[in-house]
JSON list of C-alpha atoms in Angstrom, two decimals:
[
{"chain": "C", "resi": 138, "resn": "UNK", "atom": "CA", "xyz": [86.65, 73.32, -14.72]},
{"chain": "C", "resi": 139, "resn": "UNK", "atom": "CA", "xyz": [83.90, 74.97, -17.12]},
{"chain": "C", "resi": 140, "resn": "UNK", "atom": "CA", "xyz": [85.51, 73.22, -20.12]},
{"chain": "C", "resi": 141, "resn": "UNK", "atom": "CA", "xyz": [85.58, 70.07, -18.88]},
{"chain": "C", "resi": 142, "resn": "UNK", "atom": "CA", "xyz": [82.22, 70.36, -17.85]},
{"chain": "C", "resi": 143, "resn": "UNK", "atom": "CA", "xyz": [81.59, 71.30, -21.12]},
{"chain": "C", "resi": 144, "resn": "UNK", "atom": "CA", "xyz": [82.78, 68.44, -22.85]},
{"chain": "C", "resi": 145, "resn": "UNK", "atom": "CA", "xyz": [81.14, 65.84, -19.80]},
{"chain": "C", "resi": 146, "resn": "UNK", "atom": "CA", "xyz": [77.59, 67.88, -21.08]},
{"chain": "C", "resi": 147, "resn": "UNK", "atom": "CA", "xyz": [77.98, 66.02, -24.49]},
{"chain": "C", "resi": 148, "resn": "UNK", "atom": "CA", "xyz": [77.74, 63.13, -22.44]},
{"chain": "C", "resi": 149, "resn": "UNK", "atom": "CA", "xyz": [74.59, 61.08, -23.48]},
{"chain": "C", "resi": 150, "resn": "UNK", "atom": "CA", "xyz": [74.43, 59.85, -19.79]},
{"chain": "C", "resi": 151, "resn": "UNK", "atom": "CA", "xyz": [74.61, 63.09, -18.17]},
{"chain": "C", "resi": 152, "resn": "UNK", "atom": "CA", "xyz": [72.03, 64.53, -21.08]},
{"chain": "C", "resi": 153, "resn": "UNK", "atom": "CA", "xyz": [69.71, 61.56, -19.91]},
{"chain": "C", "resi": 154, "resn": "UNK", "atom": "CA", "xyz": [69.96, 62.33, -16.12]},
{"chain": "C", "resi": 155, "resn": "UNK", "atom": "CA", "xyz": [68.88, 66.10, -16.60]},
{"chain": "C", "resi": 156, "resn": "UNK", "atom": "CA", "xyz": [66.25, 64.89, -19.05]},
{"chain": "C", "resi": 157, "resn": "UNK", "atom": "CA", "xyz": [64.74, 62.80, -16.46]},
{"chain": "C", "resi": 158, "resn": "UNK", "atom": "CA", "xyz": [64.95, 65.07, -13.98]},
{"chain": "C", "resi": 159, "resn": "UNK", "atom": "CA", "xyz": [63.11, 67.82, -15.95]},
{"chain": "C", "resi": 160, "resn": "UNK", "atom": "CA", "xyz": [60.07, 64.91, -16.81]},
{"chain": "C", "resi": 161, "resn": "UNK", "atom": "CA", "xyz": [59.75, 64.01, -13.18]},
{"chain": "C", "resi": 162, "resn": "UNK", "atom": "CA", "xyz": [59.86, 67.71, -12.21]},
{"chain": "C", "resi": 163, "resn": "UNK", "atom": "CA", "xyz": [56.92, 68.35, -14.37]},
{"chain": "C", "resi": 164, "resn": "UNK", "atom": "CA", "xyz": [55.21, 65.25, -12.61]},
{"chain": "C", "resi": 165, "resn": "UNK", "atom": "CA", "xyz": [55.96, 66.90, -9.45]},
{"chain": "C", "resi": 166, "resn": "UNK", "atom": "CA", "xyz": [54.78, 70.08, -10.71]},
{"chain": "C", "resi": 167, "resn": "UNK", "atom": "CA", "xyz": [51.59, 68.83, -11.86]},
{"chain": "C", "resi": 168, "resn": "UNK", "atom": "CA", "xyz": [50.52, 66.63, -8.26]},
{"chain": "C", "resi": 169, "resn": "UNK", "atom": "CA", "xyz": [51.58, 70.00, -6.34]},
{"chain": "C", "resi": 170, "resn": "UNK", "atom": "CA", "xyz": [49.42, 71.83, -8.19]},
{"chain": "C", "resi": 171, "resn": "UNK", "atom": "CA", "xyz": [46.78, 69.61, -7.45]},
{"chain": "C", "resi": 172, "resn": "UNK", "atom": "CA", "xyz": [47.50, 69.56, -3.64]},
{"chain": "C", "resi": 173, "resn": "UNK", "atom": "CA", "xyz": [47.54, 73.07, -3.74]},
{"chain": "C", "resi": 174, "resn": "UNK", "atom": "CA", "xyz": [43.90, 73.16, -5.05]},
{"chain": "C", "resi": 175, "resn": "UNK", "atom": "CA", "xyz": [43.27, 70.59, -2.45]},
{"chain": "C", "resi": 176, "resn": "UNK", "atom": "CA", "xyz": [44.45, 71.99, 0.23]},
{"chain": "C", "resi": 177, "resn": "UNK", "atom": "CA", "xyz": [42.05, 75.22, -0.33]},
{"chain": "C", "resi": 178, "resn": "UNK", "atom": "CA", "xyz": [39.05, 71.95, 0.62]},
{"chain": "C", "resi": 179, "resn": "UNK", "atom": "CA", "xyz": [40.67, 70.42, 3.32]},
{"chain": "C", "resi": 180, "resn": "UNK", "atom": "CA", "xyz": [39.03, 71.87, 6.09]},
{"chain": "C", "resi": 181, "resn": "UNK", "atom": "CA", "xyz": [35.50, 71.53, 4.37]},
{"chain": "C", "resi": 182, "resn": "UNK", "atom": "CA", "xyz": [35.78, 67.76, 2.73]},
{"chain": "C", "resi": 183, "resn": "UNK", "atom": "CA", "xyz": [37.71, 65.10, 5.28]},
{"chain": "C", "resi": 184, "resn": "UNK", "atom": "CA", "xyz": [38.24, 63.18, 2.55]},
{"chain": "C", "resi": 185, "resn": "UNK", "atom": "CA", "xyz": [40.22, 66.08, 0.53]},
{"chain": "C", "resi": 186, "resn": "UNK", "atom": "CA", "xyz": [42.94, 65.69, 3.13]},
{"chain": "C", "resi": 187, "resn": "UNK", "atom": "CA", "xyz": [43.31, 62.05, 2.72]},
{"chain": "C", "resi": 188, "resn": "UNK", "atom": "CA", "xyz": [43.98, 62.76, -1.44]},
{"chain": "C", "resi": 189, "resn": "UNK", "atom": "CA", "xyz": [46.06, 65.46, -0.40]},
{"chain": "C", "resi": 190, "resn": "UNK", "atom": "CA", "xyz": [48.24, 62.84, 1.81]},
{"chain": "C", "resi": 191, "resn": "UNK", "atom": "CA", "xyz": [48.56, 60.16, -0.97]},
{"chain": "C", "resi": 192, "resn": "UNK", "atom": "CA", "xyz": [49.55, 63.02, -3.28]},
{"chain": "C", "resi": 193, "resn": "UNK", "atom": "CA", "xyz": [51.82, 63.83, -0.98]},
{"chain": "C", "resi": 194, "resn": "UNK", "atom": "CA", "xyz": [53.67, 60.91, -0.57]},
{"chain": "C", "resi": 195, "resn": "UNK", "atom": "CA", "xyz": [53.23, 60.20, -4.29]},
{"chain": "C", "resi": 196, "resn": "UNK", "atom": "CA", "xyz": [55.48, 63.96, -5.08]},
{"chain": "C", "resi": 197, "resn": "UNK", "atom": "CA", "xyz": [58.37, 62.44, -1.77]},
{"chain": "C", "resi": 198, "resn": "UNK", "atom": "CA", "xyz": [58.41, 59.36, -4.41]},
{"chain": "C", "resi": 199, "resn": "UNK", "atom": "CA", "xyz": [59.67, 61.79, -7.26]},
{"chain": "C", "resi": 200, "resn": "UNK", "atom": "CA", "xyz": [61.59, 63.63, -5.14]},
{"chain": "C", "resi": 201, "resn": "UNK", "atom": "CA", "xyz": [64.14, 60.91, -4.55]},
{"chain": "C", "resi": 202, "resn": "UNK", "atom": "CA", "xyz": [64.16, 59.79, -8.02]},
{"chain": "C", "resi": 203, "resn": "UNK", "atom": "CA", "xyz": [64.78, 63.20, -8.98]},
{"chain": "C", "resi": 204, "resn": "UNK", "atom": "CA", "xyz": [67.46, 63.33, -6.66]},
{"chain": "C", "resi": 205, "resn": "UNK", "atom": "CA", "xyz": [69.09, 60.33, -7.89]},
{"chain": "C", "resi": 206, "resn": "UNK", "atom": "CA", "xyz": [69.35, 62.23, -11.07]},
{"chain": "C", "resi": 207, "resn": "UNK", "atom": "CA", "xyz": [70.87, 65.10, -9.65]},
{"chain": "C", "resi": 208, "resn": "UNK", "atom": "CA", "xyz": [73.28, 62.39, -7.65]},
{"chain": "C", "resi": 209, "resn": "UNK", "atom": "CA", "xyz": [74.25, 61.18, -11.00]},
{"chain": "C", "resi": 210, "resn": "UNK", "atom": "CA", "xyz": [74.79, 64.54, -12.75]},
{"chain": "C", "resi": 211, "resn": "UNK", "atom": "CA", "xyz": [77.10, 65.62, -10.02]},
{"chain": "C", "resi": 212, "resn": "UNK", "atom": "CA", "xyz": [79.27, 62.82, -9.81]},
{"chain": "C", "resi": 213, "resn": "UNK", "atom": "CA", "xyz": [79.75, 62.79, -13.76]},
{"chain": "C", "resi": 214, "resn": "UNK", "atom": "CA", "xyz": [80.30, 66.01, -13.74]},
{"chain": "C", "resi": 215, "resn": "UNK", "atom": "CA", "xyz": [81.99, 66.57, -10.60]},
{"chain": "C", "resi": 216, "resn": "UNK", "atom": "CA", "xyz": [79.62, 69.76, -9.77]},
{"chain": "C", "resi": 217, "resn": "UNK", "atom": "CA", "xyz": [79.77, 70.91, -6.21]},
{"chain": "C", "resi": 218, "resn": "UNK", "atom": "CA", "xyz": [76.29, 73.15, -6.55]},
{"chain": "C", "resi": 219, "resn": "UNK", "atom": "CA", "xyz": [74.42, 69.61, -7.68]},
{"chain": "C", "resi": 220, "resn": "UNK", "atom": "CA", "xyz": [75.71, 67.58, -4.83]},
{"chain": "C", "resi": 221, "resn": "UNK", "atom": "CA", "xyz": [75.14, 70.78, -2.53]},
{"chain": "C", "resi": 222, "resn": "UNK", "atom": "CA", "xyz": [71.63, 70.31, -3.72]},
{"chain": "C", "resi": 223, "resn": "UNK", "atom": "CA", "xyz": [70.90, 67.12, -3.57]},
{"chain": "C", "resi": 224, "resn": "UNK", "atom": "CA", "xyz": [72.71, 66.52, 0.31]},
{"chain": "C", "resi": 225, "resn": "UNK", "atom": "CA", "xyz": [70.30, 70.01, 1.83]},
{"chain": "C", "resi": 226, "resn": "UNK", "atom": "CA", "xyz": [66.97, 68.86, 0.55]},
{"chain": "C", "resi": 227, "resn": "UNK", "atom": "CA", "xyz": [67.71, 64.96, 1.96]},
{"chain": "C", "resi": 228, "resn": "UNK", "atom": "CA", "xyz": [68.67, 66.80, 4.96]},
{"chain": "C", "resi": 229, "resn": "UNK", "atom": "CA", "xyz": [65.79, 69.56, 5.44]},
{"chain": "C", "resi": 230, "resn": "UNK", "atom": "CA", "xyz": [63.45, 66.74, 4.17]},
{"chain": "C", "resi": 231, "resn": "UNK", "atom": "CA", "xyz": [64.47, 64.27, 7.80]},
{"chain": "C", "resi": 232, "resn": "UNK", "atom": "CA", "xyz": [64.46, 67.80, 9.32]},
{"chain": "C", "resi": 233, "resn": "UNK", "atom": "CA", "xyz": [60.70, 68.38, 8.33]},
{"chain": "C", "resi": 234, "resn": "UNK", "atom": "CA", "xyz": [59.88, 65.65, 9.36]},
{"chain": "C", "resi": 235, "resn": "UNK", "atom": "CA", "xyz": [61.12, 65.75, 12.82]},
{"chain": "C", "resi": 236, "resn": "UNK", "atom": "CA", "xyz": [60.15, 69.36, 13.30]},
{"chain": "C", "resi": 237, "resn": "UNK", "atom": "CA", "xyz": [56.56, 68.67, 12.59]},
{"chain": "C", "resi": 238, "resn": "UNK", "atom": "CA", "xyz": [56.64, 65.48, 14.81]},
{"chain": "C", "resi": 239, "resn": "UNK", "atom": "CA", "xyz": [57.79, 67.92, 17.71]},
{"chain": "C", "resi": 240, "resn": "UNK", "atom": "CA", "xyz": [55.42, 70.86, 16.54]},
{"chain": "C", "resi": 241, "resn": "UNK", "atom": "CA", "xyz": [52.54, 68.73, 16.12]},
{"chain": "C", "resi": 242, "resn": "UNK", "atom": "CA", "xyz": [53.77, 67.21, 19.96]},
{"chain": "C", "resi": 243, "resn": "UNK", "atom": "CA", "xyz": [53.50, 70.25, 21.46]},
{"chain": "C", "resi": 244, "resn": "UNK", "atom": "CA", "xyz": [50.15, 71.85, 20.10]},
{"chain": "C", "resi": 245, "resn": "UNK", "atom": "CA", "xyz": [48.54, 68.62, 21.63]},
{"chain": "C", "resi": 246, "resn": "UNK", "atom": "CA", "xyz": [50.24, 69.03, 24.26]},
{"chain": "C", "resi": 247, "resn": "UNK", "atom": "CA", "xyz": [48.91, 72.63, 25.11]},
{"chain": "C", "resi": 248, "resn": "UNK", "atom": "CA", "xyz": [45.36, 70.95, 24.09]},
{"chain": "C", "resi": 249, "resn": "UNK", "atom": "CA", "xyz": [45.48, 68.29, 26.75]},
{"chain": "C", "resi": 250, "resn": "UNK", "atom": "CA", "xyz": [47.22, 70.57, 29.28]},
{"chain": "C", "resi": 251, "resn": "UNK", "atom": "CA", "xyz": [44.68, 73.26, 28.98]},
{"chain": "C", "resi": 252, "resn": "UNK", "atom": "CA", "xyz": [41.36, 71.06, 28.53]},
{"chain": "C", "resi": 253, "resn": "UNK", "atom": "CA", "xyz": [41.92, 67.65, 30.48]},
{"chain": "C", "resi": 254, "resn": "UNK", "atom": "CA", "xyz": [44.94, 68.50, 33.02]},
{"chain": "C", "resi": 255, "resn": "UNK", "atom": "CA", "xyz": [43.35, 71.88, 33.79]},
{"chain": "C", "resi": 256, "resn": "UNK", "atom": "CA", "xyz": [46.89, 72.18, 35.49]},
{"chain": "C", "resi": 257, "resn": "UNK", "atom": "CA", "xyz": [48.54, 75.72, 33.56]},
{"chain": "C", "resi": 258, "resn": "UNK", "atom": "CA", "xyz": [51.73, 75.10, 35.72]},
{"chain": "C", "resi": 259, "resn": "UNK", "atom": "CA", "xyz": [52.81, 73.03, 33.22]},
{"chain": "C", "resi": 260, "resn": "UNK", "atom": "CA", "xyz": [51.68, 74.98, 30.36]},
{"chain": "C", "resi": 261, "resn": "UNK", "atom": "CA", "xyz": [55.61, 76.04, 29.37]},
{"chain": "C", "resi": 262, "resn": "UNK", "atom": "CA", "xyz": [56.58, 72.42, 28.78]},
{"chain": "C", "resi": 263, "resn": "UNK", "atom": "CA", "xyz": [54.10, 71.83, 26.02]},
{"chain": "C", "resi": 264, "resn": "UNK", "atom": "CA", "xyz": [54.36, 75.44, 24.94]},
{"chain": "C", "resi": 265, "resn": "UNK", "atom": "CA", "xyz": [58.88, 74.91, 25.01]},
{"chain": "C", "resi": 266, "resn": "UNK", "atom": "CA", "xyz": [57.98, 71.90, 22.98]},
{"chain": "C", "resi": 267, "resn": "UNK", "atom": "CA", "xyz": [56.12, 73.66, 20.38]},
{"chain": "C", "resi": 268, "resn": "UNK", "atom": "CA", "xyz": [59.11, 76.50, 20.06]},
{"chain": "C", "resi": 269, "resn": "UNK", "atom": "CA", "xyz": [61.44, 73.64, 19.59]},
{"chain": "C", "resi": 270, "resn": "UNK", "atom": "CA", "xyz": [59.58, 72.26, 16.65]},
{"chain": "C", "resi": 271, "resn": "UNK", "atom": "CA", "xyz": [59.04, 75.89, 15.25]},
{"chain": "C", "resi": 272, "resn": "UNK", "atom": "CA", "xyz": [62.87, 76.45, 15.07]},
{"chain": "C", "resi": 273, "resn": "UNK", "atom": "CA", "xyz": [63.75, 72.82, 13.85]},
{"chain": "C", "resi": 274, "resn": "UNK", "atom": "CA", "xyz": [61.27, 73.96, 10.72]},
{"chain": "C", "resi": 275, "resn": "UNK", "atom": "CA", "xyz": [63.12, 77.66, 10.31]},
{"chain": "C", "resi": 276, "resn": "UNK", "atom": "CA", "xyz": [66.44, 75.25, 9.86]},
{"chain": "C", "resi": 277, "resn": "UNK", "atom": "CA", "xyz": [64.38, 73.59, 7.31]},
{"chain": "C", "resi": 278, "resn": "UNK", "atom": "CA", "xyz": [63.13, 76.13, 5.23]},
{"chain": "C", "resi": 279, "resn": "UNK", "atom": "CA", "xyz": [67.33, 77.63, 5.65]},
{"chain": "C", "resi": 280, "resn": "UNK", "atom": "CA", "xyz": [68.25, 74.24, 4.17]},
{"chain": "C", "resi": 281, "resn": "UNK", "atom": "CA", "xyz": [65.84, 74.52, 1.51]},
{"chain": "C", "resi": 282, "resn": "UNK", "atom": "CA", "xyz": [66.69, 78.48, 0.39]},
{"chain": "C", "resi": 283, "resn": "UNK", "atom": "CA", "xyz": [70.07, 77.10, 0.44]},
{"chain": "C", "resi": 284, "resn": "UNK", "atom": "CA", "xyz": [69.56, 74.22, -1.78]},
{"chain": "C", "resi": 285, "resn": "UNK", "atom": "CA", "xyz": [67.41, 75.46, -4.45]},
{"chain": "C", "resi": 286, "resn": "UNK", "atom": "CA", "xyz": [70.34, 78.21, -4.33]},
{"chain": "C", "resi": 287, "resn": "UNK", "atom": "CA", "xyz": [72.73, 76.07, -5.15]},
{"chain": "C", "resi": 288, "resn": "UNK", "atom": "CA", "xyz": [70.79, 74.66, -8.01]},
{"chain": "C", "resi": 289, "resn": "UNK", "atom": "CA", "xyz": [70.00, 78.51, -9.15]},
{"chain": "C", "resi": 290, "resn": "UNK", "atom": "CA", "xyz": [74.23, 78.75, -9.37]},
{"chain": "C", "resi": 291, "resn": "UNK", "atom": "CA", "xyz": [74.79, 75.47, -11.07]},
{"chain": "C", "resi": 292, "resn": "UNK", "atom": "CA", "xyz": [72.12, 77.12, -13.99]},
{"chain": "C", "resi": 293, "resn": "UNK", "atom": "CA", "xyz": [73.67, 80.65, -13.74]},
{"chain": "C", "resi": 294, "resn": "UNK", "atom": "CA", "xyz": [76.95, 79.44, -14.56]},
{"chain": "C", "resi": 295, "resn": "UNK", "atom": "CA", "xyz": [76.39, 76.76, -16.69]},
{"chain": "C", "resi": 296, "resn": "UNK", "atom": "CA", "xyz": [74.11, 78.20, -18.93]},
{"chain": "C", "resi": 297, "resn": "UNK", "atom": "CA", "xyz": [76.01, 77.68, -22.10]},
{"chain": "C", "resi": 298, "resn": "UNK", "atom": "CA", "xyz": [76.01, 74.01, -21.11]},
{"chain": "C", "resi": 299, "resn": "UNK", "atom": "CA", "xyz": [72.55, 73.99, -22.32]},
{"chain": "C", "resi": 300, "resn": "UNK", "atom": "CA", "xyz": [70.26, 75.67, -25.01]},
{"chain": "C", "resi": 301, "resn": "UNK", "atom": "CA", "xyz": [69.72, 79.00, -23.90]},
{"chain": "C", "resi": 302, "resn": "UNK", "atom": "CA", "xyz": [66.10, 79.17, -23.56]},
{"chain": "C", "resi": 303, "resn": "UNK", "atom": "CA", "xyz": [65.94, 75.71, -21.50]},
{"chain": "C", "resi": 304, "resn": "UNK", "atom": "CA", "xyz": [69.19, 77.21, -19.11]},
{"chain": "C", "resi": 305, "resn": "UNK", "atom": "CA", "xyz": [67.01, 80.79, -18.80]},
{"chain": "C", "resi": 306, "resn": "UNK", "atom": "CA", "xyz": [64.21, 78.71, -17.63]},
{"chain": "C", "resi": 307, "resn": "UNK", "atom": "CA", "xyz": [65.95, 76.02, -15.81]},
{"chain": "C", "resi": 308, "resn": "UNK", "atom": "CA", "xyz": [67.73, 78.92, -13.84]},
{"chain": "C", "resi": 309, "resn": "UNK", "atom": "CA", "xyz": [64.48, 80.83, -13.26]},
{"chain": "C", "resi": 310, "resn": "UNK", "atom": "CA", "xyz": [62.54, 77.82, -11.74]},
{"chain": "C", "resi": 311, "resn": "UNK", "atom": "CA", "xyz": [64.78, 77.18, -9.40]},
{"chain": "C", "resi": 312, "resn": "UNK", "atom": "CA", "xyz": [65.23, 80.91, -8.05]},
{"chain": "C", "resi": 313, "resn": "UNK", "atom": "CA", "xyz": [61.64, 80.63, -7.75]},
{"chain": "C", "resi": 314, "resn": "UNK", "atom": "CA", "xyz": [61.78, 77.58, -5.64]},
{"chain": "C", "resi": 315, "resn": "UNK", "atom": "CA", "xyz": [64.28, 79.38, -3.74]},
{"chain": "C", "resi": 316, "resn": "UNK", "atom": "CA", "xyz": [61.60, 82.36, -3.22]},
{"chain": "C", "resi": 317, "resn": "UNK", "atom": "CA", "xyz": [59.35, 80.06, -2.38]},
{"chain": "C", "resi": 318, "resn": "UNK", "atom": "CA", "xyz": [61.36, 78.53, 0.33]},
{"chain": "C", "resi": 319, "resn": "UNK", "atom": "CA", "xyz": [61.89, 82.05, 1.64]},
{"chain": "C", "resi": 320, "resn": "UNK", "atom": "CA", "xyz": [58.14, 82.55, 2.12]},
{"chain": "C", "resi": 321, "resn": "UNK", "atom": "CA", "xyz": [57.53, 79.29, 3.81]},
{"chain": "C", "resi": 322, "resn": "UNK", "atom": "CA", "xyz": [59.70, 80.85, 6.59]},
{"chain": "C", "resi": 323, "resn": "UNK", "atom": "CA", "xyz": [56.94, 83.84, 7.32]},
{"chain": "C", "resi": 324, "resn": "UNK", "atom": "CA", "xyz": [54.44, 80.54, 7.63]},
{"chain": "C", "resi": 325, "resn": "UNK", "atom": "CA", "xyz": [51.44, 83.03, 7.15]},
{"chain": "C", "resi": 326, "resn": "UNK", "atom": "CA", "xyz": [52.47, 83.28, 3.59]},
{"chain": "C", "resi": 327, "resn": "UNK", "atom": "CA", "xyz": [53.43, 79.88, 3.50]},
{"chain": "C", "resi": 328, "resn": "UNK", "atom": "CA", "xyz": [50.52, 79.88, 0.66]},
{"chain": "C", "resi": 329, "resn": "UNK", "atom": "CA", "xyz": [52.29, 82.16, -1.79]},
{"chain": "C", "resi": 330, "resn": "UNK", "atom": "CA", "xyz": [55.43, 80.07, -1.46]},
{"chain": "C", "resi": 331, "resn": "UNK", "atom": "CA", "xyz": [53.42, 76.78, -2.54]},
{"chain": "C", "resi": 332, "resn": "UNK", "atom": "CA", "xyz": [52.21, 78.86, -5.90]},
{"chain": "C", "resi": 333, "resn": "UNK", "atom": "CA", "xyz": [55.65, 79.71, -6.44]},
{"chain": "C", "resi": 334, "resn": "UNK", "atom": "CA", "xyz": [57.19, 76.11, -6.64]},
{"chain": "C", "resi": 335, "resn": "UNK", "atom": "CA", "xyz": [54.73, 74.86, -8.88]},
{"chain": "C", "resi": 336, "resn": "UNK", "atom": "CA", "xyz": [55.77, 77.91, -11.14]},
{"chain": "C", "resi": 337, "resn": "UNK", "atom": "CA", "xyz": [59.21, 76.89, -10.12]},
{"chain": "C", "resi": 338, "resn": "UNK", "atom": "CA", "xyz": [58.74, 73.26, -11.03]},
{"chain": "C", "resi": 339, "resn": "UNK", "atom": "CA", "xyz": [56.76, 73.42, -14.50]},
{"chain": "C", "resi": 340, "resn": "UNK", "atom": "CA", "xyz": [59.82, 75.78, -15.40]},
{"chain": "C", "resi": 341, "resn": "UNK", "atom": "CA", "xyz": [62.24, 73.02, -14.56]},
{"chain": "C", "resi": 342, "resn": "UNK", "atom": "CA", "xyz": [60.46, 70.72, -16.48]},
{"chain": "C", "resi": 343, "resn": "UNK", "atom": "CA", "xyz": [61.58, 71.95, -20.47]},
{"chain": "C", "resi": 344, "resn": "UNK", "atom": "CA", "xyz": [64.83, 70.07, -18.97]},
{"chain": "C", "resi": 345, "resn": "UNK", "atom": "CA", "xyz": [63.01, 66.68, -20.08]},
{"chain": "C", "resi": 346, "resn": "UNK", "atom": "CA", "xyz": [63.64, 67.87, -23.50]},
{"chain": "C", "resi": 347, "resn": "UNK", "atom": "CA", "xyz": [67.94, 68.39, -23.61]},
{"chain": "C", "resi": 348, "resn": "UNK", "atom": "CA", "xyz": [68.20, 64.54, -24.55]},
{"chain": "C", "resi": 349, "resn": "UNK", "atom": "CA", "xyz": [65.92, 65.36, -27.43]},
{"chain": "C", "resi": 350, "resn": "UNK", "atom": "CA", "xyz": [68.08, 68.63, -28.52]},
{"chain": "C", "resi": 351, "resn": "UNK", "atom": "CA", "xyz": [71.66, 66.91, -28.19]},
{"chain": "C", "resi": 352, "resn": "UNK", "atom": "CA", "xyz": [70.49, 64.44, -30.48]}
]
């Protein structure tokens, strides 16, 4: 399996796919970053959490291009950790989604309950609501530790697939990622995880570069 992955590597097409991954990754790096810094002004400018929102839908863009690449990569080189990858963040990403429709449900649920309804009887149906939605978003963050694992394996043994300094890195940012995932589980240090992609993504990025160094 390693040789033949080996020789597949020296495929331009694979060397592209990779390449492109790394560029978008540092374009995802860079509007996370941003967000981040954002995010700190959200509660004092409105407006600061409407950017934040457009940059936010602006990185989910990237993300599924830069999953396409990793689609690609996997099939041509037949790489179980890749496709691994690329099938747990599509499926934490619908699992966000869902558990912050149901979390979000619930806390305005407990709002209305407590402040129009006046009625605490029914207190543990909005409060059952917003448990749900809690544990929907641990499965998330599980999907997410386990993804960006699986991406930390494909770079820990491949690493002679690529130069060594790009592999070192490549592995590296996504271990970080994988930390950072880790962190968004405590959700009080949800903050510490968000610095850790972005170191996570800028050190994916030198990847743009491997079409340049095959050449």
């Amino acid at each position: 399996m390693f040789l033949i992955e080996k020789i597949e590597m020296s495929n331009p097409d694979v060397n592209r796919e990779f390449s492109e991954f790394g560029g978008r990754m540092k374009v995802i790096a860079i509007l996370t970053l941003i967000s981040v810094v954002i995010g700190i002004f959200t509660g004092i400018n409105a407006s600061a959490g409407f950017f934040d929102a457009v940059i936010g839908f602006v990185v989910f863009i990237f993300y599924i291009l830069i999953l396409g690449d990793i689609k690609s990569a996997g099939v041509m080189l037949n790489n179980r950790n890749l496709l691994s990858f690329r099938s747990k963040i599509i499926t934490s990403f619908i699992l966000g989604i869902i558990g912050m429709i149901i979390f979000t449900t619930g806390l305005a649920g407990i709002g209305i309950t407590i402040f129009f309804i006046g009625n605490l009887i029914l207190l543990p149906i909005p409060v059952t609501i917003v448990i749900i939605g809690i544990i929907v978003l641990l499965i998330t963050a599980i999907l997410q530790i386990q993804a960006w694992g699986s991406l930390e394996s494909f770079f820990t043994n491949n690493t002679t697939l690529f130069p060594q300094e790009i592999a070192n890195d490549a592995r590296t940012g996504a271990k970080l990622c994988k930390i950072g995932a880790i962190f968004d589980i405590t959700v009080i240090l949800m903050f510490i995880g968000d610095i850790l992609r972005v170191i996570g993504y800028f050190k994916l990025a030198p990847l743009e570069y491997l079409e340049h160094t095959s050449k």
